[in-house]
Coordinates of C-alpha atoms and ligand atoms in Angstrom, one line a residue:
M918 CA 10.0 3.8 -24.5
R919 CA 12.8 1.6 -23.1
P920 CA 15.0 0.1 -25.7
G921 CA 13.5 -3.2 -26.7
S922 CA 10.4 -2.6 -24.6
D923 CA 7.1 -3.6 -26.1
Q924 CA 5.1 -1.3 -23.8
A925 CA 3.8 2.1 -24.7
G926 CA 4.7 5.1 -22.6
D927 CA 8.2 6.2 -21.5
P928 CA 9.4 5.5 -17.9
P929 CA 10.8 8.5 -16.2
A930 CA 14.4 9.2 -17.4
A931 CA 17.2 8.4 -14.9
G932 CA 17.4 11.3 -12.4
Q933 CA 14.2 12.8 -13.6
K934 CA 12.4 12.2 -10.4
A935 CA 14.4 12.7 -7.2
G936 CA 13.0 10.0 -5.0
P937 CA 13.9 9.6 -1.3
A938 CA 16.9 7.5 -0.2
I939 CA 16.3 3.9 0.6
G940 CA 16.5 4.5 4.3
S941 CA 14.1 7.4 4.3
P942 CA 10.5 6.6 3.3
F943 CA 9.2 9.9 4.7
A944 CA 11.4 12.3 2.8
I945 CA 8.1 14.1 2.1
T946 CA 8.2 16.7 -0.7
G947 CA 4.6 17.9 0.0
L948 CA 1.3 16.7 1.4
D949 CA 0.1 15.6 -2.0
A950 CA 3.3 13.6 -2.7
W951 CA 3.8 11.5 0.4
H952 CA 2.1 8.5 -1.2
G953 CA 4.3 8.6 -4.3
D954 CA 7.4 8.9 -2.1
L955 CA 6.3 5.9 0.0
V956 CA 5.6 3.7 -2.9
A957 CA 8.9 4.7 -4.6
W958 CA 10.7 3.8 -1.3
L959 CA 8.9 0.4 -1.2
D960 CA 9.8 -0.3 -4.7
R961 CA 13.5 0.1 -3.9
L962 CA 13.5 -2.6 -1.2
D963 CA 16.1 -5.1 -2.3
W964 CA 14.3 -8.1 -0.7
L965 CA 11.1 -7.2 -2.5
R966 CA 12.9 -7.0 -5.9
T967 CA 14.6 -10.4 -5.3
L968 CA 11.4 -12.1 -4.2
S969 CA 9.5 -10.7 -7.1
D970 CA 12.2 -11.9 -9.6
R971 CA 12.3 -15.3 -8.1
L972 CA 8.5 -15.7 -8.1
T973 CA 8.4 -14.4 -11.7
A974 CA 11.0 -17.0 -12.7
V975 CA 8.8 -19.8 -11.3
L976 CA 5.3 -18.6 -12.2
G977 CA 6.1 -17.0 -15.6
P978 CA 6.7 -20.3 -17.4
V979 CA 3.7 -21.9 -15.7
R980 CA 1.5 -19.1 -17.0
E981 CA 2.9 -19.4 -20.5
R982 CA 2.2 -23.2 -20.5
H983 CA -1.4 -22.7 -19.5
Q984 CA -2.1 -19.4 -21.4
D985 CA -5.0 -21.0 -23.4
N986 CA -6.6 -22.4 -20.3
L987 CA -10.1 -21.0 -19.9
V988 CA -10.0 -21.3 -16.1
L989 CA -7.0 -19.0 -16.1
E990 CA -8.8 -16.5 -18.3
L991 CA -11.8 -16.6 -16.1
M992 CA -9.6 -15.9 -13.0
H993 CA -8.7 -12.6 -14.7
G994 CA -12.4 -11.9 -15.3
G995 CA -11.9 -12.0 -19.0
R996 CA -14.0 -11.2 -22.0
W997 CA -17.1 -12.8 -20.5
V998 CA -17.2 -10.7 -17.4
G999 CA -15.9 -7.6 -19.2
H1000 CA -13.5 -6.5 -16.4
P1001 CA -11.3 -8.1 -13.7
I1002 CA -13.0 -9.9 -10.9
H1003 CA -10.3 -9.6 -8.3
P1004 CA -11.3 -6.1 -7.1
A1005 CA -14.9 -7.2 -6.7
L1006 CA -14.0 -10.3 -4.8
S1007 CA -11.8 -8.4 -2.5
D1008 CA -14.9 -6.6 -1.0
L1009 CA -16.1 -9.8 0.4
P1010 CA -13.4 -10.5 3.1
I1011 CA -13.2 -6.8 4.0
G1012 CA -17.0 -6.6 4.5
L1013 CA -17.3 -9.9 6.3
W1014 CA -14.4 -9.2 8.7
T1015 CA -15.7 -5.8 9.4
G1016 CA -18.9 -7.5 10.4
V1017 CA -16.9 -9.6 12.8
M1018 CA -15.6 -6.4 14.5
V1019 CA -19.0 -4.9 14.7
L1020 CA -20.5 -8.1 16.3
D1021 CA -17.5 -8.2 18.8
A1022 CA -18.1 -4.6 19.7
M1023 CA -21.8 -5.3 20.3
D1024 CA -21.2 -8.4 22.4
R1025 CA -21.8 -7.7 26.0
D1026 CA -21.8 -11.3 27.2
P1027 CA -18.5 -11.9 29.1
A1028 CA -19.0 -15.7 29.5
P1029 CA -16.5 -17.8 27.5
R1030 CA -18.1 -19.6 24.6
R1031 CA -16.4 -22.4 22.7
G1032 CA -17.3 -23.3 19.1
I1033 CA -18.4 -21.1 16.3
D1034 CA -20.8 -18.2 16.8
A1035 CA -22.1 -15.7 14.4
A1036 CA -18.9 -13.6 14.4
G1037 CA -16.9 -16.8 13.9
M1038 CA -19.1 -17.8 11.0
L1039 CA -18.4 -14.4 9.3
S1040 CA -14.7 -14.8 10.0
A1041 CA -14.7 -18.3 8.4
V1042 CA -16.6 -17.2 5.3
G1043 CA -14.3 -14.2 5.0
I1044 CA -11.3 -16.6 5.0
L1045 CA -12.8 -18.7 2.2
A1046 CA -13.5 -15.5 0.2
A1047 CA -10.0 -14.2 0.9
G1048 CA -8.6 -17.5 -0.6
A1049 CA -10.6 -17.0 -3.8
T1050 CA -9.5 -13.3 -3.9
A1051 CA -5.9 -14.3 -3.4
L1052 CA -6.0 -16.8 -6.4
T1053 CA -7.5 -14.1 -8.8
G1054 CA -5.0 -11.6 -7.5
L1055 CA -2.1 -13.9 -8.1
T1056 CA -3.4 -14.5 -11.6
D1057 CA -3.5 -10.8 -12.3
W1058 CA -0.1 -10.4 -10.8
T1059 CA 1.5 -12.7 -13.3
V1060 CA 0.6 -10.2 -16.1
S1061 CA 1.9 -7.1 -14.3
D1062 CA 5.3 -5.5 -15.0
D1063 CA 8.1 -3.7 -13.3
E1064 CA 7.2 -1.5 -10.3
D1065 CA 3.5 -2.6 -10.5
R1066 CA 4.7 -6.2 -10.1
R1067 CA 6.7 -5.4 -7.0
V1068 CA 4.0 -3.2 -5.3
G1069 CA 1.5 -5.9 -6.3
L1070 CA 3.7 -8.5 -4.5
L1071 CA 3.8 -6.4 -1.4
H1072 CA 0.0 -6.0 -1.6
G1073 CA -0.3 -9.8 -1.8
L1074 CA 2.1 -10.4 1.1
L1075 CA 0.2 -8.0 3.4
N1076 CA -3.0 -9.8 2.5
T1077 CA -1.4 -13.1 3.3
V1078 CA -0.4 -11.8 6.7
A1079 CA -4.0 -10.5 7.2
L1080 CA -5.3 -13.9 6.3
G1081 CA -3.0 -15.6 8.8
L1082 CA -4.1 -13.2 11.5
Q1083 CA -7.8 -13.8 10.7
G1084 CA -7.1 -17.6 10.8
A1085 CA -5.5 -17.2 14.2
S1086 CA -8.4 -15.1 15.3
L1087 CA -10.9 -17.8 14.3
G1088 CA -8.9 -20.5 16.0
T1089 CA -8.8 -18.5 19.3
R1090 CA -12.5 -17.6 19.0
M1091 CA -13.4 -21.3 18.6
A1092 CA -11.2 -22.1 21.7
G1093 CA -13.3 -19.6 23.7
R1094 CA -10.7 -16.8 24.0
R1095 CA -12.9 -14.1 22.5
S1096 CA -10.9 -11.0 23.6
T1097 CA -7.7 -12.4 22.0
A1098 CA -9.8 -13.3 18.9
S1099 CA -11.1 -9.7 18.7
A1100 CA -7.6 -8.3 19.0
L1101 CA -6.3 -10.6 16.3
G1102 CA -9.3 -9.8 14.1
A1103 CA -8.7 -6.0 14.5
A1104 CA -5.0 -6.5 13.6
S1105 CA -6.1 -8.5 10.5
L1106 CA -8.4 -5.8 9.3
T1107 CA -5.7 -3.1 9.9
V1108 CA -3.2 -5.1 7.7
T1109 CA -6.0 -5.6 5.1
A1110 CA -6.5 -1.8 5.0
A1111 CA -2.8 -1.3 4.4
A1112 CA -2.8 -3.9 1.6
G1113 CA -6.0 -2.3 0.2
Y1114 CA -4.2 1.0 0.0
L1115 CA -1.5 -0.5 -2.2
G1116 CA -4.2 -2.1 -4.3
G1117 CA -5.8 1.3 -4.7
H1118 CA -2.5 2.7 -5.8
L1119 CA -2.1 0.1 -8.5
V1120 CA -5.6 0.7 -9.9
F1121 CA -6.1 4.4 -9.5
T1122 CA -2.6 5.7 -9.8
K1123 CA -1.0 3.2 -12.1
G1124 CA -4.1 2.0 -14.1
V1125 CA -3.3 -1.7 -13.6
M1126 CA -5.9 -3.8 -15.3
V1127 CA -7.7 -0.7 -16.4
N1128 CA -8.7 -0.4 -20.1
R1129 CA -5.8 1.6 -21.6
V1130 CA -7.8 2.7 -24.6
A1131 CA -11.0 3.8 -22.8
W1132 CA -10.5 7.4 -23.7
T1133 CA -9.0 7.0 -27.2
V1134 CA -10.8 8.9 -29.9
G1135 CA -9.9 10.6 -33.1
P1136 CA -8.8 11.5 -35.6
R1137 CA -12.0 13.4 -36.0
R1138 CA -11.8 13.5 -39.7
W1139 CA -10.1 11.4 -42.4
T1140 CA -6.4 11.7 -41.8
R1141 CA -3.4 10.5 -43.8
A1142 CA -1.6 7.7 -41.9
L1143 CA 0.8 6.2 -44.5
Q1144 CA 1.5 6.2 -48.2
E1145 CA -0.1 3.1 -49.6
A1146 CA 3.1 2.0 -51.3
D1147 CA 4.9 2.0 -47.9
L1148 CA 2.7 -0.7 -46.4
P1149 CA 4.0 -4.2 -46.9
D1150 CA 1.5 -7.0 -47.2
D1151 CA 1.0 -9.3 -44.1
S1152 CA 3.3 -7.2 -41.9
P1153 CA 2.0 -5.2 -38.9
T1154 CA 3.0 -1.6 -39.3
A1155 CA 2.8 1.1 -36.6
V1156 CA 1.7 4.5 -37.7
E1157 CA 0.4 7.7 -35.9
A1158 CA -2.5 9.8 -36.9
E1159 CA -3.2 13.0 -34.9
G1160 CA -1.3 11.5 -32.0
R1161 CA -3.2 8.2 -32.0
Q1162 CA -1.1 5.1 -32.3
I1163 CA -2.5 2.7 -34.9
M1164 CA -1.4 -0.7 -36.3
L1165 CA -2.1 -1.1 -40.0
Y1166 CA -2.2 -4.5 -41.6
R1167 CA -3.0 -5.5 -45.2
H1168 CA -3.9 -9.0 -46.2
R1169 CA -5.0 -9.9 -49.8
G1170 CA -5.7 -6.3 -50.6
H1171 CA -7.9 -5.8 -47.5
L1172 CA -6.8 -3.1 -45.1
Y1173 CA -7.2 -3.3 -41.3
A1174 CA -6.5 -0.6 -38.7
I1175 CA -6.6 -1.3 -35.0
D1176 CA -5.5 0.8 -32.0
N1177 CA -1.8 -0.1 -31.5
I1178 CA -2.0 0.3 -27.6
C1179 CA -3.2 -3.0 -26.1
S1180 CA -6.2 -2.4 -23.9
H1181 CA -4.8 -4.6 -21.2
A1182 CA -1.5 -2.9 -20.2
G1183 CA -0.3 -0.8 -23.1
G1184 CA 1.7 -3.4 -25.1
L1185 CA 2.4 -2.4 -28.7
L1186 CA 0.4 -4.8 -30.9
S1187 CA 2.5 -4.0 -34.0
R1188 CA 5.3 -5.8 -32.3
G1189 CA 3.3 -9.0 -32.0
P1190 CA 2.7 -11.8 -34.5
V1191 CA -0.4 -11.9 -36.7
A1192 CA -2.0 -15.2 -37.7
D1193 CA -5.5 -15.8 -39.1
L1194 CA -6.1 -12.1 -39.0
T1195 CA -5.6 -12.1 -35.2
V1196 CA -2.8 -10.2 -33.5
T1197 CA -1.2 -11.4 -30.4
C1198 CA 0.1 -8.8 -27.9
P1199 CA 3.8 -9.3 -27.2
L1200 CA 3.6 -8.5 -23.6
H1201 CA 1.1 -10.9 -22.0
G1202 CA -0.4 -12.7 -25.0
S1203 CA -3.9 -11.2 -25.4
R1204 CA -5.3 -11.8 -28.8
F1205 CA -7.5 -9.5 -30.8
A1206 CA -9.3 -10.0 -34.1
L1207 CA -8.2 -7.4 -36.7
A1208 CA -11.7 -7.1 -38.2
D1209 CA -13.6 -6.1 -35.1
G1210 CA -11.1 -5.9 -32.3
C1211 CA -12.8 -8.7 -30.3
V1212 CA -10.7 -10.4 -27.6
S1213 CA -10.1 -14.1 -28.4
R1214 CA -7.7 -14.6 -25.5
G1215 CA -7.1 -12.7 -22.3
P1216 CA -5.8 -11.3 -20.0
A1217 CA -7.4 -8.3 -21.9
S1218 CA -11.1 -8.1 -21.1
Q1219 CA -12.0 -5.2 -23.4
P1220 CA -12.0 -5.3 -27.2
Q1221 CA -9.5 -3.3 -29.1
P1222 CA -10.9 -0.3 -31.0
V1223 CA -10.7 -0.6 -34.8
L1224 CA -10.7 2.3 -37.2
P1225 CA -12.3 2.7 -40.7
T1226 CA -9.8 3.1 -43.5
R1227 CA -9.8 4.4 -47.1
I1228 CA -7.3 5.1 -49.8
R1229 CA -7.2 8.6 -51.3
N1230 CA -4.5 9.8 -53.8
G1231 CA -2.1 7.0 -52.8
W1232 CA -2.5 7.6 -49.1
I1233 CA -4.0 5.3 -46.5
E1234 CA -6.4 7.5 -44.5
V1235 CA -8.0 6.6 -41.1
R1236 CA -10.7 8.1 -39.0
G1237 CA -11.5 7.5 -35.3
S1238 CA -14.6 7.4 -33.4
L1239 CA -16.8 10.5 -33.7
P1240 CA -18.4 12.0 -30.6
A1241 CA -21.9 10.8 -30.1
P1242 CA -24.4 13.3 -31.6
R1243 CA -26.2 15.5 -29.1
R1244 CA -29.8 14.5 -28.6
P1245 CA -32.4 17.1 -28.2
A1246 CA -33.8 17.2 -24.6
T1247 CA -37.0 15.1 -24.3
G1248 CA -39.6 14.9 -21.6
R1249 CA -40.7 18.1 -19.9
K1250 CA -41.5 21.0 -22.1
Q1251 CA -39.0 23.8 -22.0
P1252 CA -40.5 27.1 -20.7
Ligands
FES169 S1 -0.4 -5.5 -22.6 FE1 -1.0 -7.3 -21.5 S2 -1.8 -8.5 -23.1 FE2 -1.3 -6.7 -24.1

């Protein structure tokens, strides 16, 4: 972990990964590594870093001021939806604009037509959907960090270019210049695909907005976590049991144990404040009830796992989730 960082997981040590030079995005180390090299090169672009820092300086305080706003939480997807809504919304403009290309390819009528036809309608609805997608993406972007934030910014900029191209396509289509509109629409979809690639990198490679504790289990049996005498009252304390990071908290003699890695993006909950038996993540402000892990404020959309505790021989012991018991096969008789 970086000194002073509130996030779990160590970044690569300096010099650990030999990335390509700034002027060489294609210093390919192998077919399976080109995407990593490309993203590392993008992340080193000075103008992208500067723009990211400036936008963060503007949007960060705005977000903090409105952190309790339910609309903001809903834009993430939040606890009501159970997962982020930005990826789902992004399917709409892609699908609608693909429909525009298909209609254009099938159109055999060379006569110029002004106004809005079926392809134009799809293009317009896609533009509206892209606007909503951009708003939810921008909201998610404000709770990203480091490289993810810069790659996310490039993802957003490319999508903005795609939106502009699609708008120009719609304008020329309504003016009756269909071949120009088709070309601009194809260019828009191409840029959208490039932006989508970066979005895929963020989710599938970096796990942005993915539940960080989805696979957390164990310890499989009662395991000593801390001597009872070493746990101060009303003070979040980080412990480890069989490799699982846990936050212990004792209030009026009642013990609480909750996974220490924030389900949103891996912040360490033990470094956040606790009030009314609710812990606030120090990274982006998600709040979790200590008793049951429920989210009372996003951006986290998944509850935080809680662990049962007991005290034995002066030790606080914890136990994690047990694997679901195997059910005997039902239905057809086995031969
Ligand atoms: S890491 Fe983002 S709210 Fe906890």
